[in-house]
mmCIF file of C-alpha atoms in Angstrom:
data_model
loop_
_atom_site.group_PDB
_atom_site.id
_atom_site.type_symbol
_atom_site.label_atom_id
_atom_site.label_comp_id
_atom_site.label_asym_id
_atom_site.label_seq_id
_atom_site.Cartn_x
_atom_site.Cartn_y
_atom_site.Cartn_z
ATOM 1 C CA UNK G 24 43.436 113.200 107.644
ATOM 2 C CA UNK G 25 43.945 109.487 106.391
ATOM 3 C CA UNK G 26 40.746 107.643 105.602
ATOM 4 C CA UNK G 27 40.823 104.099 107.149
ATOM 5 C CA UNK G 28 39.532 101.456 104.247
ATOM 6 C CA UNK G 29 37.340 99.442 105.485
ATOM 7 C CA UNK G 30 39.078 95.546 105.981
ATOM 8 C CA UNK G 31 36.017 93.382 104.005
ATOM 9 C CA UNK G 32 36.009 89.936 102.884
ATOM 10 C CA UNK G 33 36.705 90.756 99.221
ATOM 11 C CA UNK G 34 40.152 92.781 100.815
ATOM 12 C CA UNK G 35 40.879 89.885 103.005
ATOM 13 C CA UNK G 36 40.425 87.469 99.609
ATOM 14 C CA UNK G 37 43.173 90.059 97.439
ATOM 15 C CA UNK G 38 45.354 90.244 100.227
ATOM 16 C CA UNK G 39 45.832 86.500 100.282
ATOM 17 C CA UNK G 40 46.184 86.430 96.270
ATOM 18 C CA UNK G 41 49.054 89.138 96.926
ATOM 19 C CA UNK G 42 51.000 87.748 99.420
ATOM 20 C CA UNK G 43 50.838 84.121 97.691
ATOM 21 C CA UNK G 44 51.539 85.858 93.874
ATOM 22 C CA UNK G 45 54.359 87.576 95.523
ATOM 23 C CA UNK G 46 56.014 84.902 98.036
ATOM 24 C CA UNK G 47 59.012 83.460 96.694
ATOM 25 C CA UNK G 48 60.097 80.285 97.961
ATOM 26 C CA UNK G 49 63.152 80.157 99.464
ATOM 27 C CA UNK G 50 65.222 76.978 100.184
ATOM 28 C CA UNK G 51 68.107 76.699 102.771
ATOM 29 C CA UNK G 52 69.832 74.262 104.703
ATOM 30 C CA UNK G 53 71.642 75.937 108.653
ATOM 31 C CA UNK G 54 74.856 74.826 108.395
ATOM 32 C CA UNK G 55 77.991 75.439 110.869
ATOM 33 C CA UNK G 56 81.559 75.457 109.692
ATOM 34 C CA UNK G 57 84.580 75.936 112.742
ATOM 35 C CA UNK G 58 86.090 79.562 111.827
ATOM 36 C CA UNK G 59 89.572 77.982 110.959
ATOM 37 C CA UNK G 60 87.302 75.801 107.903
ATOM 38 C CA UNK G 61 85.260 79.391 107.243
ATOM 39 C CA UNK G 62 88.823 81.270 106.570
ATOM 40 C CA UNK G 63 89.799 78.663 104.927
ATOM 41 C CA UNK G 64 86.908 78.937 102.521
ATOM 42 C CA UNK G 65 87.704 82.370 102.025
ATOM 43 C CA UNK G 66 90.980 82.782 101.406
ATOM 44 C CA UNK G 67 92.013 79.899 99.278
ATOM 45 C CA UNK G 68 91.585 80.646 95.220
ATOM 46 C CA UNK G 69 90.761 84.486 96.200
ATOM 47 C CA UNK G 70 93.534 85.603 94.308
ATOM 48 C CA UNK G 71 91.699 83.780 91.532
ATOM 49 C CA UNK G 72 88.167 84.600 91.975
ATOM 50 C CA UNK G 73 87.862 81.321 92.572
ATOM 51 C CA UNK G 74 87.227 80.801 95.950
ATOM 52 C CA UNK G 75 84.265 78.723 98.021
ATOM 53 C CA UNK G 76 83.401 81.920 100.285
ATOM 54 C CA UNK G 77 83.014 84.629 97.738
ATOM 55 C CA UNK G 78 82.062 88.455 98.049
ATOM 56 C CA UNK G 79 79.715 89.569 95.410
ATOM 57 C CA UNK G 80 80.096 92.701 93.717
ATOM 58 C CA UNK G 81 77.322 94.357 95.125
ATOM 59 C CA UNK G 82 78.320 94.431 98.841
ATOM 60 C CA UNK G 83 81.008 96.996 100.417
ATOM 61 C CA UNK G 84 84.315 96.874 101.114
ATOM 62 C CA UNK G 85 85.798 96.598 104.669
ATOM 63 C CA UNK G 86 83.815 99.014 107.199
ATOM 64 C CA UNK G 87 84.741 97.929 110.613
ATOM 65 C CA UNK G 88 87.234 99.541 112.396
ATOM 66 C CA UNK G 89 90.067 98.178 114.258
ATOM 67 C CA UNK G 90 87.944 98.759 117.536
ATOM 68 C CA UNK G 91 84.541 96.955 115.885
ATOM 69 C CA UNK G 92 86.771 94.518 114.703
ATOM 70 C CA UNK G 93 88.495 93.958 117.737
ATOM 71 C CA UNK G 94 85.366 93.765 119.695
ATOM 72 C CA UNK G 95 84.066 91.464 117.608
ATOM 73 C CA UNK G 96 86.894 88.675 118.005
ATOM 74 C CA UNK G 97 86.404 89.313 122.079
ATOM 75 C CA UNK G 98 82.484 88.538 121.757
ATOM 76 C CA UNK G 99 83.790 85.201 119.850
ATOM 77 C CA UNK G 100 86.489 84.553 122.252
ATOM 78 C CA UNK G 101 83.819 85.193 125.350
ATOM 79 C CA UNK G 102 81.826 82.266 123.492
ATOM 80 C CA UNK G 103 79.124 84.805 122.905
ATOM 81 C CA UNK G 104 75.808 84.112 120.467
ATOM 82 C CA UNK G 105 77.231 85.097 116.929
ATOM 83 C CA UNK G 106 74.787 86.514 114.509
ATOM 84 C CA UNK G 107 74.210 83.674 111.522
ATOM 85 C CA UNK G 108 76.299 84.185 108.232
ATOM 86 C CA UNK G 109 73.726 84.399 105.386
ATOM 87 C CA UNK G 110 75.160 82.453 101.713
ATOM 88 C CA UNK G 111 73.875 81.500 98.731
ATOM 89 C CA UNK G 112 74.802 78.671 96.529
ATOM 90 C CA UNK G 113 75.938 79.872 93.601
ATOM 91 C CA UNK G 114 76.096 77.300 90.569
ATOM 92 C CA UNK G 115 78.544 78.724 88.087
ATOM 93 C CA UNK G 116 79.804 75.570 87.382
ATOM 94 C CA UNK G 117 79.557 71.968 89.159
ATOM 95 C CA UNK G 118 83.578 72.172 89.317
ATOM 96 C CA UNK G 119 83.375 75.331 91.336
ATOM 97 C CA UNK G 120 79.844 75.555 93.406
ATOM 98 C CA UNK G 121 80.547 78.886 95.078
ATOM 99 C CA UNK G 122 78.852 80.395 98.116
ATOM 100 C CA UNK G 123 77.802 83.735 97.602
ATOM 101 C CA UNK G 124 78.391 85.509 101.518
ATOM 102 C CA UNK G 125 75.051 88.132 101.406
ATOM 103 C CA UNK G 126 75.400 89.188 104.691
ATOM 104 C CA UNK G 127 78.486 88.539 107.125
ATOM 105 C CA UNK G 128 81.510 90.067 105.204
ATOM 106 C CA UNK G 129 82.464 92.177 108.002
ATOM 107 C CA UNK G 130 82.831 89.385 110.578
ATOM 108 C CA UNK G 131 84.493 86.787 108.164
ATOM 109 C CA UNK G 132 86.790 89.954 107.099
ATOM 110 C CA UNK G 133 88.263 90.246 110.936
ATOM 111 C CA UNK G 134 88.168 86.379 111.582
ATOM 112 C CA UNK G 135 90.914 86.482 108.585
ATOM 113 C CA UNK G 136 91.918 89.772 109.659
ATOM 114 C CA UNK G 137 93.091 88.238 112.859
ATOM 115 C CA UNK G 138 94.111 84.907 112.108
ATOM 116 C CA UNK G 139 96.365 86.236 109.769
ATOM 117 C CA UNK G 140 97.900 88.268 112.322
ATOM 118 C CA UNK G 141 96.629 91.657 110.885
ATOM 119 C CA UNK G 142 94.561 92.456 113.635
ATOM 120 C CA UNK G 143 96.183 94.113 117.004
ATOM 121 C CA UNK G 144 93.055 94.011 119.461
ATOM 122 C CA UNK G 145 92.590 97.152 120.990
ATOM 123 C CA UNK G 146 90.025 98.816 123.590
ATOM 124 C CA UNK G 147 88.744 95.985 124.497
ATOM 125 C CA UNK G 148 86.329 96.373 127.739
ATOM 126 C CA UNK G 149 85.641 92.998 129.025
ATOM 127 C CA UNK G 150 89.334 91.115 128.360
ATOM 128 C CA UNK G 151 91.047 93.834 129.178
ATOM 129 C CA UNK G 152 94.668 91.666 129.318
ATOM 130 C CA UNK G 153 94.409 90.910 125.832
ATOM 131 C CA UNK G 154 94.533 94.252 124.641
ATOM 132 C CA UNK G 155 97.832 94.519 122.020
ATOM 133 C CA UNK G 156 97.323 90.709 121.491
ATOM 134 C CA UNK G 157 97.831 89.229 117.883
ATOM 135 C CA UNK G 158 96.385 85.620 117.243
ATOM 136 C CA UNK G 159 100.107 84.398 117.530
ATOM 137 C CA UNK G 160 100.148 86.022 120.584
ATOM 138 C CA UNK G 161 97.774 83.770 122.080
ATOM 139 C CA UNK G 162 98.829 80.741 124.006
ATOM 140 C CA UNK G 163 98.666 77.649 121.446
ATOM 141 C CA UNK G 164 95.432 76.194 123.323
ATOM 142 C CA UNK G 165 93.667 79.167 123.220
ATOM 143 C CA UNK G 166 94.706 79.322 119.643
ATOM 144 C CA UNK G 167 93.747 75.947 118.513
ATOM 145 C CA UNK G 168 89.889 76.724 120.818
ATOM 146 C CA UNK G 169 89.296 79.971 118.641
ATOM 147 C CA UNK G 170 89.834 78.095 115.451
ATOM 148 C CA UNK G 171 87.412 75.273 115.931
ATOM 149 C CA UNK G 172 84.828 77.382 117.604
ATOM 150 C CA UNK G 173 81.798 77.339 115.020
ATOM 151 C CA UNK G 174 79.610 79.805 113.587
ATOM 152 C CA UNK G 175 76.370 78.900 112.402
ATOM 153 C CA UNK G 176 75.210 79.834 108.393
ATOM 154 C CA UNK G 177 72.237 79.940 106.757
ATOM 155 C CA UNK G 178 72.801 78.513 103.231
ATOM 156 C CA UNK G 179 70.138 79.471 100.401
ATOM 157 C CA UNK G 180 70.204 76.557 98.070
ATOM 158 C CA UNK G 181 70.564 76.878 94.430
ATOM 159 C CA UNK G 182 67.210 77.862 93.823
ATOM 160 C CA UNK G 183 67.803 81.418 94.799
ATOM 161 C CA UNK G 184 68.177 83.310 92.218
ATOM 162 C CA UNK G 185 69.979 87.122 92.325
ATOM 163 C CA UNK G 186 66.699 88.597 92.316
ATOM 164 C CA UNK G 187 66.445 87.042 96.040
ATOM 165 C CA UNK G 188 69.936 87.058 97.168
ATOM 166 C CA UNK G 189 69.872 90.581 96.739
ATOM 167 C CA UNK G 190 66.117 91.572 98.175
ATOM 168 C CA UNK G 191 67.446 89.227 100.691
ATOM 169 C CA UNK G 192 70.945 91.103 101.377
ATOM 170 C CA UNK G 193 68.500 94.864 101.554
ATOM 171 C CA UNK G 194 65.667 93.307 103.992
ATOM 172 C CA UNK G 195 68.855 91.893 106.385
ATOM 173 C CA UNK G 196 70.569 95.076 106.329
ATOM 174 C CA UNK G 197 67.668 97.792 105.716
ATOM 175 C CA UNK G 198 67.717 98.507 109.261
ATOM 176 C CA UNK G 199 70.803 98.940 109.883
ATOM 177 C CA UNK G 200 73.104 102.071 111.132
ATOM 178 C CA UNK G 201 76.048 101.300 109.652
ATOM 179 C CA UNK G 202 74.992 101.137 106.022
ATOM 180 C CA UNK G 203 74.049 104.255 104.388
ATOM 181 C CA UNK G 204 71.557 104.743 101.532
ATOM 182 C CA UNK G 205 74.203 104.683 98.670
ATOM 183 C CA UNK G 206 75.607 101.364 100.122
ATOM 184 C CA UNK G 207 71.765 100.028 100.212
ATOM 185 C CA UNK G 208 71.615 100.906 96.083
ATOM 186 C CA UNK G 209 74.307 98.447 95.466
ATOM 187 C CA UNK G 210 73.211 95.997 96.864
ATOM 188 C CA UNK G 211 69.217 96.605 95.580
ATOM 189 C CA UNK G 212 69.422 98.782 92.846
ATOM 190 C CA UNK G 213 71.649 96.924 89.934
ATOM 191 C CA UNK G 214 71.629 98.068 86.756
ATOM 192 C CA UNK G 215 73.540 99.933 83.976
ATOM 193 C CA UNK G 216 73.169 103.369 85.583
ATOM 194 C CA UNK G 217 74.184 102.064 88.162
ATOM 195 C CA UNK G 218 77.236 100.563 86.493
ATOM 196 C CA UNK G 219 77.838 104.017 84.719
ATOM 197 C CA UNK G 220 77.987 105.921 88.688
ATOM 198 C CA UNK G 221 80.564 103.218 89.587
ATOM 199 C CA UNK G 222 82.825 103.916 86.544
ATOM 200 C CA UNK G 223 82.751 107.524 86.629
ATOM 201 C CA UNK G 224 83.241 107.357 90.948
ATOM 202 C CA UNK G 225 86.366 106.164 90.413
ATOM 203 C CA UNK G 226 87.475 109.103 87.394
ATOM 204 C CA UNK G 227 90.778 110.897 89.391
ATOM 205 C CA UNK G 228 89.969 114.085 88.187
ATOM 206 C CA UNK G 229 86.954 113.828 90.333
ATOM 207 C CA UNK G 230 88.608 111.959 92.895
ATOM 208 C CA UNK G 231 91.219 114.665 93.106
ATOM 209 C CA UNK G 232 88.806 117.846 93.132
ATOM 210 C CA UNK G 233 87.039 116.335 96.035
ATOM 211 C CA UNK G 234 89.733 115.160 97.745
ATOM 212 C CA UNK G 235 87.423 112.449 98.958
ATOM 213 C CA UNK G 236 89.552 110.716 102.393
ATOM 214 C CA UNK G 237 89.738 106.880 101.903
ATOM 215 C CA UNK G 238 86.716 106.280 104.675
ATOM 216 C CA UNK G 239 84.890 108.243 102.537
ATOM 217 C CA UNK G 240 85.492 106.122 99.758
ATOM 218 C CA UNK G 241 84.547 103.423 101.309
ATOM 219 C CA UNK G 242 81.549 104.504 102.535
ATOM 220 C CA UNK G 243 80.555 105.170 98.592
ATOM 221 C CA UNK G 244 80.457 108.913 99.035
ATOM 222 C CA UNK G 245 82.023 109.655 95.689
ATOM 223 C CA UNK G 246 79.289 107.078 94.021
ATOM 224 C CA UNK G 247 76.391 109.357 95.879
ATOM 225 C CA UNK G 248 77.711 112.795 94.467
ATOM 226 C CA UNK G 249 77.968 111.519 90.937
ATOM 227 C CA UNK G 250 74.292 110.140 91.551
ATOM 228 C CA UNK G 251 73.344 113.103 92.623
ATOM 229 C CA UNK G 252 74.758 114.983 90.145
ATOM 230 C CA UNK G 253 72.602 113.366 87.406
ATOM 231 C CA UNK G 254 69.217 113.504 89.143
ATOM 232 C CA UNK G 255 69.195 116.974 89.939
ATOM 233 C CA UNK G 256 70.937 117.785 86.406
ATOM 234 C CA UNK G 257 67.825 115.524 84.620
ATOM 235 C CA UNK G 258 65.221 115.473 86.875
ATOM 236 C CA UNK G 259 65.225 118.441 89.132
ATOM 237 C CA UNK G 260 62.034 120.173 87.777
ATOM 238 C CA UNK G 261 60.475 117.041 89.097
ATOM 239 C CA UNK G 262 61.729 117.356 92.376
ATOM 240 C CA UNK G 263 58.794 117.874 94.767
ATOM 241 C CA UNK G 264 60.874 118.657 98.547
ATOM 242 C CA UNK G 265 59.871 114.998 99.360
ATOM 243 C CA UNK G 266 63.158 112.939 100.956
ATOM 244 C CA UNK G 267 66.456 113.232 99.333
ATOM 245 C CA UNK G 268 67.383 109.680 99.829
ATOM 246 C CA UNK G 269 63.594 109.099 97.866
ATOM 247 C CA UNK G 270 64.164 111.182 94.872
ATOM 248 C CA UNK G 271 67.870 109.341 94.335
ATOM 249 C CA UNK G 272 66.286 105.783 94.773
ATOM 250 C CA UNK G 273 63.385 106.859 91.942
ATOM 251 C CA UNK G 274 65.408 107.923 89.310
ATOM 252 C CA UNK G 275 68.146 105.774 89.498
ATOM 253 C CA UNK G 276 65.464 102.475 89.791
ATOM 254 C CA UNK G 277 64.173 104.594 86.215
ATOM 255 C CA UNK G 278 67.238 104.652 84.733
ATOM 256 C CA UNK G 279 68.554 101.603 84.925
ATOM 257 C CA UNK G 280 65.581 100.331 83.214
ATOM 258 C CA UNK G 281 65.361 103.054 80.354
ATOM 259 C CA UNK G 282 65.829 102.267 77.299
ATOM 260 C CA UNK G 283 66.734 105.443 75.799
ATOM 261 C CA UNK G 284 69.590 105.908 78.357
ATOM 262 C CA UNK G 285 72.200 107.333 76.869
ATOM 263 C CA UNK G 286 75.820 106.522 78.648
ATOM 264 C CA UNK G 287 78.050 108.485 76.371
ATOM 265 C CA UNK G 288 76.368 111.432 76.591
ATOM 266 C CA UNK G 289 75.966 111.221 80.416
ATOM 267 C CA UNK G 290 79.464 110.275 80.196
ATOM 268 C CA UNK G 291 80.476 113.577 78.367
ATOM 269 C CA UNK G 292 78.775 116.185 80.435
ATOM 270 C CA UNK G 293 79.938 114.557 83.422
ATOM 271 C CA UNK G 294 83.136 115.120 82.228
ATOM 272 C CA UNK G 295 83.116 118.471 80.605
ATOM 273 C CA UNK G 296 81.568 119.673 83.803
ATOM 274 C CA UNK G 297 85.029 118.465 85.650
ATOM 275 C CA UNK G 298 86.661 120.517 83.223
ATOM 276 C CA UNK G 299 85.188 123.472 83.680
ATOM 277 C CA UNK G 300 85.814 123.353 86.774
ATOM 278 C CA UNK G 301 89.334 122.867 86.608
ATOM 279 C CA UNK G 302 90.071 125.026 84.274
ATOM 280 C CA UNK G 303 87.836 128.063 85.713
ATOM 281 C CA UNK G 304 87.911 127.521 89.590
ATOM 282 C CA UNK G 305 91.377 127.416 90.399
ATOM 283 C CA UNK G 306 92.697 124.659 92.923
ATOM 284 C CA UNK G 307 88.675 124.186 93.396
ATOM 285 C CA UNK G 308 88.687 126.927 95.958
ATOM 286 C CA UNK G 309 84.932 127.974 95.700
ATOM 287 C CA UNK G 310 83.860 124.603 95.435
ATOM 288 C CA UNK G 311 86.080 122.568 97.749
ATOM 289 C CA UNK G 312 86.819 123.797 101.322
ATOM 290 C CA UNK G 313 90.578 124.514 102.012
ATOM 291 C CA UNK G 314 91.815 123.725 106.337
ATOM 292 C CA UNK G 315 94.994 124.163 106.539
ATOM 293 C CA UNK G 316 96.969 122.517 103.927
ATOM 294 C CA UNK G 317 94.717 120.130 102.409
ATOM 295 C CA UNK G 318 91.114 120.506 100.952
ATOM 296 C CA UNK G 319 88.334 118.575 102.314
ATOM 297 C CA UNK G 320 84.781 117.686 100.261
ATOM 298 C CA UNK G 321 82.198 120.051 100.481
ATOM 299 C CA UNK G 322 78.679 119.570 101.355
ATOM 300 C CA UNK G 323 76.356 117.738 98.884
ATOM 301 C CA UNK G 324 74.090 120.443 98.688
ATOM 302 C CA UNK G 325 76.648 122.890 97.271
ATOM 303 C CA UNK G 326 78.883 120.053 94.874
ATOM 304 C CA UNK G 327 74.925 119.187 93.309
ATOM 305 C CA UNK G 328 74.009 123.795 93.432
ATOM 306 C CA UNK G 329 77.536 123.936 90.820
ATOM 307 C CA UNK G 330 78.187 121.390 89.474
ATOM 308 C CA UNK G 331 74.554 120.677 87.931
ATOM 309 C CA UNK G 332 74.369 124.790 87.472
ATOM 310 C CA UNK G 333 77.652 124.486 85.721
ATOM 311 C CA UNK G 334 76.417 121.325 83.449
ATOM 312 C CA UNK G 335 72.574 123.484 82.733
ATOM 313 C CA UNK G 336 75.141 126.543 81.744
ATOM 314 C CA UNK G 337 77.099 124.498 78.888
ATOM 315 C CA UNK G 338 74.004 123.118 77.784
ATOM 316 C CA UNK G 339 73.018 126.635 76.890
ATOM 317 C CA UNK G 340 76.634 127.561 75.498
ATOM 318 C CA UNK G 341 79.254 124.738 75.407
ATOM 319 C CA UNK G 342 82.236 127.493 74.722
ATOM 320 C CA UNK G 343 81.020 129.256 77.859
ATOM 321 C CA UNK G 344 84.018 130.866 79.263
ATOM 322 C CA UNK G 345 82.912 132.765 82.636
ATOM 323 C CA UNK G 346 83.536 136.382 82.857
ATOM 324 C CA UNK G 347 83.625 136.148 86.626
ATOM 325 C CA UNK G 348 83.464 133.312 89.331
ATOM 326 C CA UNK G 349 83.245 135.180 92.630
ATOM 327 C CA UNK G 350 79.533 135.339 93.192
ATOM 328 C CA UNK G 351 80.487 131.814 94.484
ATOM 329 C CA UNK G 352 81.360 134.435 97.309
ATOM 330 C CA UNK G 353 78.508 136.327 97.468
ATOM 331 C CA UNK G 354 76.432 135.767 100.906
ATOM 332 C CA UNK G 355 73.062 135.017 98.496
ATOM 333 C CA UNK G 356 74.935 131.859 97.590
ATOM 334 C CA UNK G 357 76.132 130.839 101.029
ATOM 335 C CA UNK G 358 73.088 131.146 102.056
ATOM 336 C CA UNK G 359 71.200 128.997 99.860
ATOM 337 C CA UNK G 360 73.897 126.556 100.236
ATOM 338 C CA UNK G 361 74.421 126.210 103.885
ATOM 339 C CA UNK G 362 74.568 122.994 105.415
ATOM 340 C CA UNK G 363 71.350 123.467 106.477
ATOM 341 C CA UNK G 364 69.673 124.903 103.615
ATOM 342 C CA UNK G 365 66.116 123.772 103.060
ATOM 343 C CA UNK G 366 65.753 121.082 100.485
ATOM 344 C CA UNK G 367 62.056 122.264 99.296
ATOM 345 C CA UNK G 368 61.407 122.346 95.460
ATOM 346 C CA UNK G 369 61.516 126.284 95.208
ATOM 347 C CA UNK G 370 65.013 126.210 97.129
ATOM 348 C CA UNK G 371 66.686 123.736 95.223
ATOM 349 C CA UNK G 372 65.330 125.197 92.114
ATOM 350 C CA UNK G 373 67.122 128.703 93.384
ATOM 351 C CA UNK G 374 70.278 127.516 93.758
ATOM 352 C CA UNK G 375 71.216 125.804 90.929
ATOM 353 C CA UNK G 376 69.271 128.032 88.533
ATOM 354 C CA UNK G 377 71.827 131.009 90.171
ATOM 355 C CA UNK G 378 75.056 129.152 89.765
ATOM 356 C CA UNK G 379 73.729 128.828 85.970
ATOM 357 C CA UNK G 380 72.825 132.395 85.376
ATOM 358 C CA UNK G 381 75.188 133.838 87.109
ATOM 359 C CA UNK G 382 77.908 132.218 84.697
ATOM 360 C CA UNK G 383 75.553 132.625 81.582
ATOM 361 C CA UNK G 384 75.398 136.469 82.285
ATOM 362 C CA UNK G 385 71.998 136.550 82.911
#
């Protein structure tokens, strides 16, 4: 039972010393541009890196759909309220004066998207007629209506510095469905571990044995298995069954501010583990699921069960070479390894300690 502190004078006093040590202030100006102006903005110097409109590093690429997308241009063309665009002025140089976009790169994605004639609206529920419509498509009034119509920003002034812009781009999109915790990191949790997942996401011998699809990708999975991979390699002893999504957030927030980190040895065992299993799980059969004629990822739980049981295994004996890999088949290891295996300390322990001695002969 949770004891209720009693809410004194003295608490009241701290409180207010909190919230005023830990307010930032944060300038902005509402602005509104016509869409035609906000492509504009975007596309021109892109090529470059040089353009007004800019997407920072830390947000994701393009998420919509062609239905989301195509939705969204009918709420615009219905003259319906538009959520604000959130930017930041970014002062890299008084030539350039950038605006950072922190939240709004899905809508100003489709309003180029369609402009440019890339968008086919489809499915749509309430303008039913203009479903297989392009912008060209559009008689030239209509055309010329869409493009002045304006959206309404709110621009952070130069003041803001990352530390904000990204709290800022977390707090906006914290509640959200259609970001998922590994997306959240990026745009929260910067860092050089963080840096080190992103280069070794993209390695295509890990790309290849997952056979991650391109949605996928895009959604970061590939970034969340090597994360995963490291914290339950590292830190798994310390895992106490609390949330998944918890345990990931902790130790990468540690490790991008350790100062012992070590990248090239994180580097190596990430990458001897890929090699053992290439070379000793043909076509990644145990690990990887095979429908049909292609091979699909397999669930978290079993990648982070081998390939962390496999890393603990060459830490032991780097020349291991397996006598045998087909307890991978055994029903003990499906079952610890299910998709809906428990995730408590003692279970997690058990599986990846089994992979490990199993291949270690013990």
């Amino acid at each position: 039972m949770v004891t209720q502190l009693e809410i004194t004078d003295e608490r009241k006093e701290k409180a207010e010393e909190e919230i005023r040590d830990k307010r930032k202030r944060v300038d902005y100006n509402t602005l509104e541009y016509p869409i035609e102006v906000i492509v504009q903005k975007y596309l021109y110097g892109k090529d470059e890196d040089e353009n007004e409109f800019f997407i920072p590093d830390y947000q994701r690429e393009m998420a919509w759909d062609e239905d989301r997308q195509s939705k969204f241009i009918e709420s615009v063309v219905l003259g319906l309220p538009i959520p604000y665009i959130f930017v930041a002025d970014i002062s890299e140089s008084e030539n350039l004066a950038r605006l950072e976009i922190i939240d709004g790169t899905q809508r100003i994605r489709t309003l180029t998207r369609f402009i440019n004639n890339e968008l086919r609206l489809k499915n749509l529920e309430k303008l039913k007629t203009l479903n297989g419509f392009t912008f060209e498509d559009l008689p030239p009034q209509r055309q010329r209506r869409f493009n002045r119509t304006t959206i309404r920003m709110i621009q952070l002034t130069e003041e803001a510095d990352e530390e904000v812009r990204r709290d800022l781009f977390e707090r906006i999109n914290s509640g959200s469905v259609e970001l998922n915790e590994m997306e959240k990191r990026r745009g929260s949790k910067p860092g050089k571990f963080l840096d080190l997942i992103e280069e070794l996401s993209i390695n295509k011998k890990f790309q290849d044995l997952c056979s991650f699809t391109k949605p996928e990708i895009d959604k970061r999975d590939p970034q969340e298995f090597v994360l995963r991979f490291f914290a339950f390699l590292n830190n798994y002893k310390n895992y106490s069954g609390r949330k998944v999504h918890e345990f990931l957030d902790d130790y990468l927030e540690r490790e991008n501010k350790s100062s012992s980190l070590s990248i090239d040895t994180m580097k190596n065992e990430f990458y001897l583990m890929l090699e053992f299993v290439e070379k000793h799980f043909p076509n990644a059969l145990h690990i990887y699921r095979k429908i049909k004629n292609c091979y699909e990822p397999t669930t978290r739980i079993k990648f982070e069960s081998i390939s962390v049981g496999i890393a603990l295994a060459l830490r032991e004996n780097p020349n291991l070479v397996p006598k045998s890999t087909s307890f991978l088949d055994s029903q003990a290891f499906k079952d610890c390894t299910q998709s809906d295996a428990s995730s408590s300390q003692n279970k997690v322990n058990k599986r990846i300690h089994y992979v490990r001695d199993q291949l270690l002969g013990n």
